[in-house]
Amino acid sequence: MSTATAPAPPALPWVVLDCFVTRILGEYATEGEAIAAAAEFGSCSFAYPYPG
């Protein structure tokens, strides 16, 4: 039986995820900030609105 808990939801409405959607690479206030950050992380990341 696993004792792992789900990660807490991000505090900001936009996140950058890795390609495999296994890690949140950053949290951002705006879509523009998230897109810019995803570009800096490289081709295997993307901005995504957190459905909070």
Tab-separated table of N, CA and C in Angstrom:
chain	number	residue	atom	x	y	z
A	1	MET	N	0.845	-1.175	0.000
A	1	MET	CA	0.000	0.000	0.000
A	1	MET	C	0.895	1.243	0.000
A	2	SER	N	0.581	2.200	-0.855
A	2	SER	CA	1.373	3.410	-0.986
A	2	SER	C	0.945	4.436	0.058
A	3	THR	N	1.927	5.122	0.611
A	3	THR	CA	1.631	6.189	1.566
A	3	THR	C	1.816	7.556	0.929
A	4	ALA	N	2.098	7.593	-0.378
A	4	ALA	CA	2.303	8.864	-1.068
A	4	ALA	C	0.991	9.640	-1.127
A	5	THR	N	1.100	10.940	-1.007
A	5	THR	CA	-0.081	11.793	-1.111
A	5	THR	C	0.022	12.605	-2.394
A	6	ALA	N	-1.109	13.063	-2.870
A	6	ALA	CA	-1.131	13.899	-4.070
A	6	ALA	C	-0.490	15.238	-3.753
A	7	PRO	N	0.205	15.823	-4.738
A	7	PRO	CA	0.810	17.133	-4.503
A	7	PRO	C	-0.263	18.193	-4.287
A	8	ALA	N	0.084	19.206	-3.535
A	8	ALA	CA	-0.853	20.311	-3.300
A	8	ALA	C	-1.087	21.049	-4.615
A	9	PRO	N	-2.286	21.566	-4.836
A	9	PRO	CA	-2.525	22.329	-6.063
A	9	PRO	C	-1.658	23.581	-6.088
A	10	PRO	N	-1.253	24.016	-7.271
A	10	PRO	CA	-0.415	25.211	-7.357
A	10	PRO	C	-1.170	26.453	-6.899
A	11	ALA	N	-0.421	27.428	-6.405
A	11	ALA	CA	-1.016	28.659	-5.907
A	11	ALA	C	-1.391	29.610	-7.044
A	12	LEU	N	-0.739	29.466	-8.192
A	12	LEU	CA	-0.993	30.345	-9.327
A	12	LEU	C	-1.751	29.588	-10.415
A	13	PRO	N	-2.487	30.316	-11.260
A	13	PRO	CA	-3.396	29.646	-12.192
A	13	PRO	C	-2.772	28.979	-13.415
A	14	TRP	N	-1.508	29.227	-13.709
A	14	TRP	CA	-0.846	28.604	-14.860
A	14	TRP	C	0.359	27.824	-14.387
A	15	VAL	N	0.550	26.655	-14.957
A	15	VAL	CA	1.721	25.844	-14.634
A	15	VAL	C	2.435	25.478	-15.934
A	16	VAL	N	3.709	25.114	-15.790
A	16	VAL	CA	4.464	24.531	-16.898
A	16	VAL	C	4.734	23.090	-16.509
A	17	LEU	N	4.350	22.178	-17.403
A	17	LEU	CA	4.507	20.749	-17.165
A	17	LEU	C	5.577	20.183	-18.087
A	18	ASP	N	6.206	19.089	-17.642
A	18	ASP	CA	7.110	18.386	-18.544
A	18	ASP	C	6.277	17.574	-19.537
A	19	CYS	N	6.903	17.100	-20.598
A	19	CYS	CA	6.174	16.383	-21.666
A	19	CYS	C	5.411	15.173	-21.172
A	20	PHE	N	5.923	14.524	-20.152
A	20	PHE	CA	5.294	13.305	-19.650
A	20	PHE	C	4.220	13.595	-18.600
A	21	VAL	N	4.035	14.881	-18.287
A	21	VAL	CA	3.065	15.345	-17.293
A	21	VAL	C	3.296	14.640	-15.957
A	22	THR	N	4.560	14.561	-15.582
A	22	THR	CA	4.913	13.951	-14.301
A	22	THR	C	5.453	14.971	-13.311
A	23	ARG	N	5.775	16.182	-13.803
A	23	ARG	CA	6.331	17.210	-12.921
A	23	ARG	C	5.788	18.579	-13.285
A	24	ILE	N	5.524	19.379	-12.266
A	24	ILE	CA	5.240	20.799	-12.462
A	24	ILE	C	6.589	21.499	-12.400
A	25	LEU	N	6.962	22.131	-13.508
A	25	LEU	CA	8.268	22.799	-13.590
A	25	LEU	C	8.223	24.219	-13.042
A	26	GLY	N	7.035	24.807	-12.974
A	26	GLY	CA	6.889	26.156	-12.445
A	26	GLY	C	5.434	26.566	-12.397
A	27	GLU	N	5.154	27.587	-11.612
A	27	GLU	CA	3.813	28.141	-11.468
A	27	GLU	C	3.860	29.617	-11.852
A	28	TYR	N	2.850	30.083	-12.599
A	28	TYR	CA	2.891	31.440	-13.146
A	28	TYR	C	1.530	32.112	-13.050
A	29	ALA	N	1.554	33.432	-12.981
A	29	ALA	CA	0.330	34.213	-12.816
A	29	ALA	C	-0.423	34.399	-14.120
A	30	THR	N	0.290	34.416	-15.241
A	30	THR	CA	-0.367	34.669	-16.520
A	30	THR	C	0.021	33.615	-17.552
A	31	GLU	N	-0.804	33.506	-18.577
A	31	GLU	CA	-0.513	32.582	-19.665
A	31	GLU	C	0.786	32.970	-20.370
A	32	GLY	N	0.987	34.267	-20.574
A	32	GLY	CA	2.204	34.737	-21.239
A	32	GLY	C	3.462	34.352	-20.489
A	33	GLU	N	3.445	34.512	-19.168
A	33	GLU	CA	4.602	34.123	-18.358
A	33	GLU	C	4.859	32.624	-18.469
A	34	ALA	N	3.791	31.836	-18.446
A	34	ALA	CA	3.932	30.381	-18.515
A	34	ALA	C	4.476	29.953	-19.876
A	35	ILE	N	4.002	30.572	-20.943
A	35	ILE	CA	4.487	30.230	-22.281
A	35	ILE	C	5.968	30.579	-22.417
A	36	ALA	N	6.351	31.753	-21.922
A	36	ALA	CA	7.758	32.156	-21.987
A	36	ALA	C	8.638	31.196	-21.187
A	37	ALA	N	8.176	30.807	-20.013
A	37	ALA	CA	8.943	29.883	-19.182
A	37	ALA	C	9.057	28.517	-19.847
A	38	ALA	N	7.982	28.039	-20.454
A	38	ALA	CA	8.016	26.744	-21.141
A	38	ALA	C	9.044	26.772	-22.265
A	39	ALA	N	9.125	27.888	-22.970
A	39	ALA	CA	10.113	28.018	-24.044
A	39	ALA	C	11.534	27.946	-23.476
A	40	GLU	N	11.744	28.524	-22.305
A	40	GLU	CA	13.067	28.476	-21.672
A	40	GLU	C	13.407	27.075	-21.174
A	41	PHE	N	12.398	26.325	-20.726
A	41	PHE	CA	12.649	24.958	-20.269
A	41	PHE	C	13.028	24.046	-21.432
A	42	GLY	N	12.609	24.384	-22.633
A	42	GLY	CA	12.966	23.586	-23.810
A	42	GLY	C	11.763	22.943	-24.466
A	43	SER	N	12.045	22.131	-25.462
A	43	SER	CA	10.986	21.583	-26.304
A	43	SER	C	10.121	20.543	-25.605
A	44	CYS	N	10.523	20.078	-24.459
A	44	CYS	CA	9.732	19.043	-23.777
A	44	CYS	C	9.007	19.623	-22.558
A	45	SER	N	8.357	20.764	-22.756
A	45	SER	CA	7.558	21.367	-21.691
A	45	SER	C	6.471	22.215	-22.340
A	46	PHE	N	5.405	22.455	-21.587
A	46	PHE	CA	4.318	23.264	-22.131
A	46	PHE	C	3.538	23.924	-21.008
A	47	ALA	N	2.919	25.070	-21.363
A	47	ALA	CA	2.080	25.804	-20.417
A	47	ALA	C	0.701	25.163	-20.369
A	48	TYR	N	0.097	25.174	-19.183
A	48	TYR	CA	-1.214	24.553	-19.018
A	48	TYR	C	-1.980	25.296	-17.928
A	49	PRO	N	-3.245	25.649	-18.195
A	49	PRO	CA	-4.030	26.300	-17.138
A	49	PRO	C	-4.401	25.284	-16.070
A	50	TYR	N	-4.101	25.587	-14.834
A	50	TYR	CA	-4.435	24.672	-13.753
A	50	TYR	C	-5.943	24.747	-13.517
A	51	PRO	N	-6.634	23.616	-13.615
A	51	PRO	CA	-8.109	23.641	-13.478
A	51	PRO	C	-8.559	23.691	-12.032
A	52	GLY	N	-8.094	24.686	-11.303
A	52	GLY	CA	-8.405	24.786	-9.896
A	52	GLY	C	-9.711	25.380	-9.669
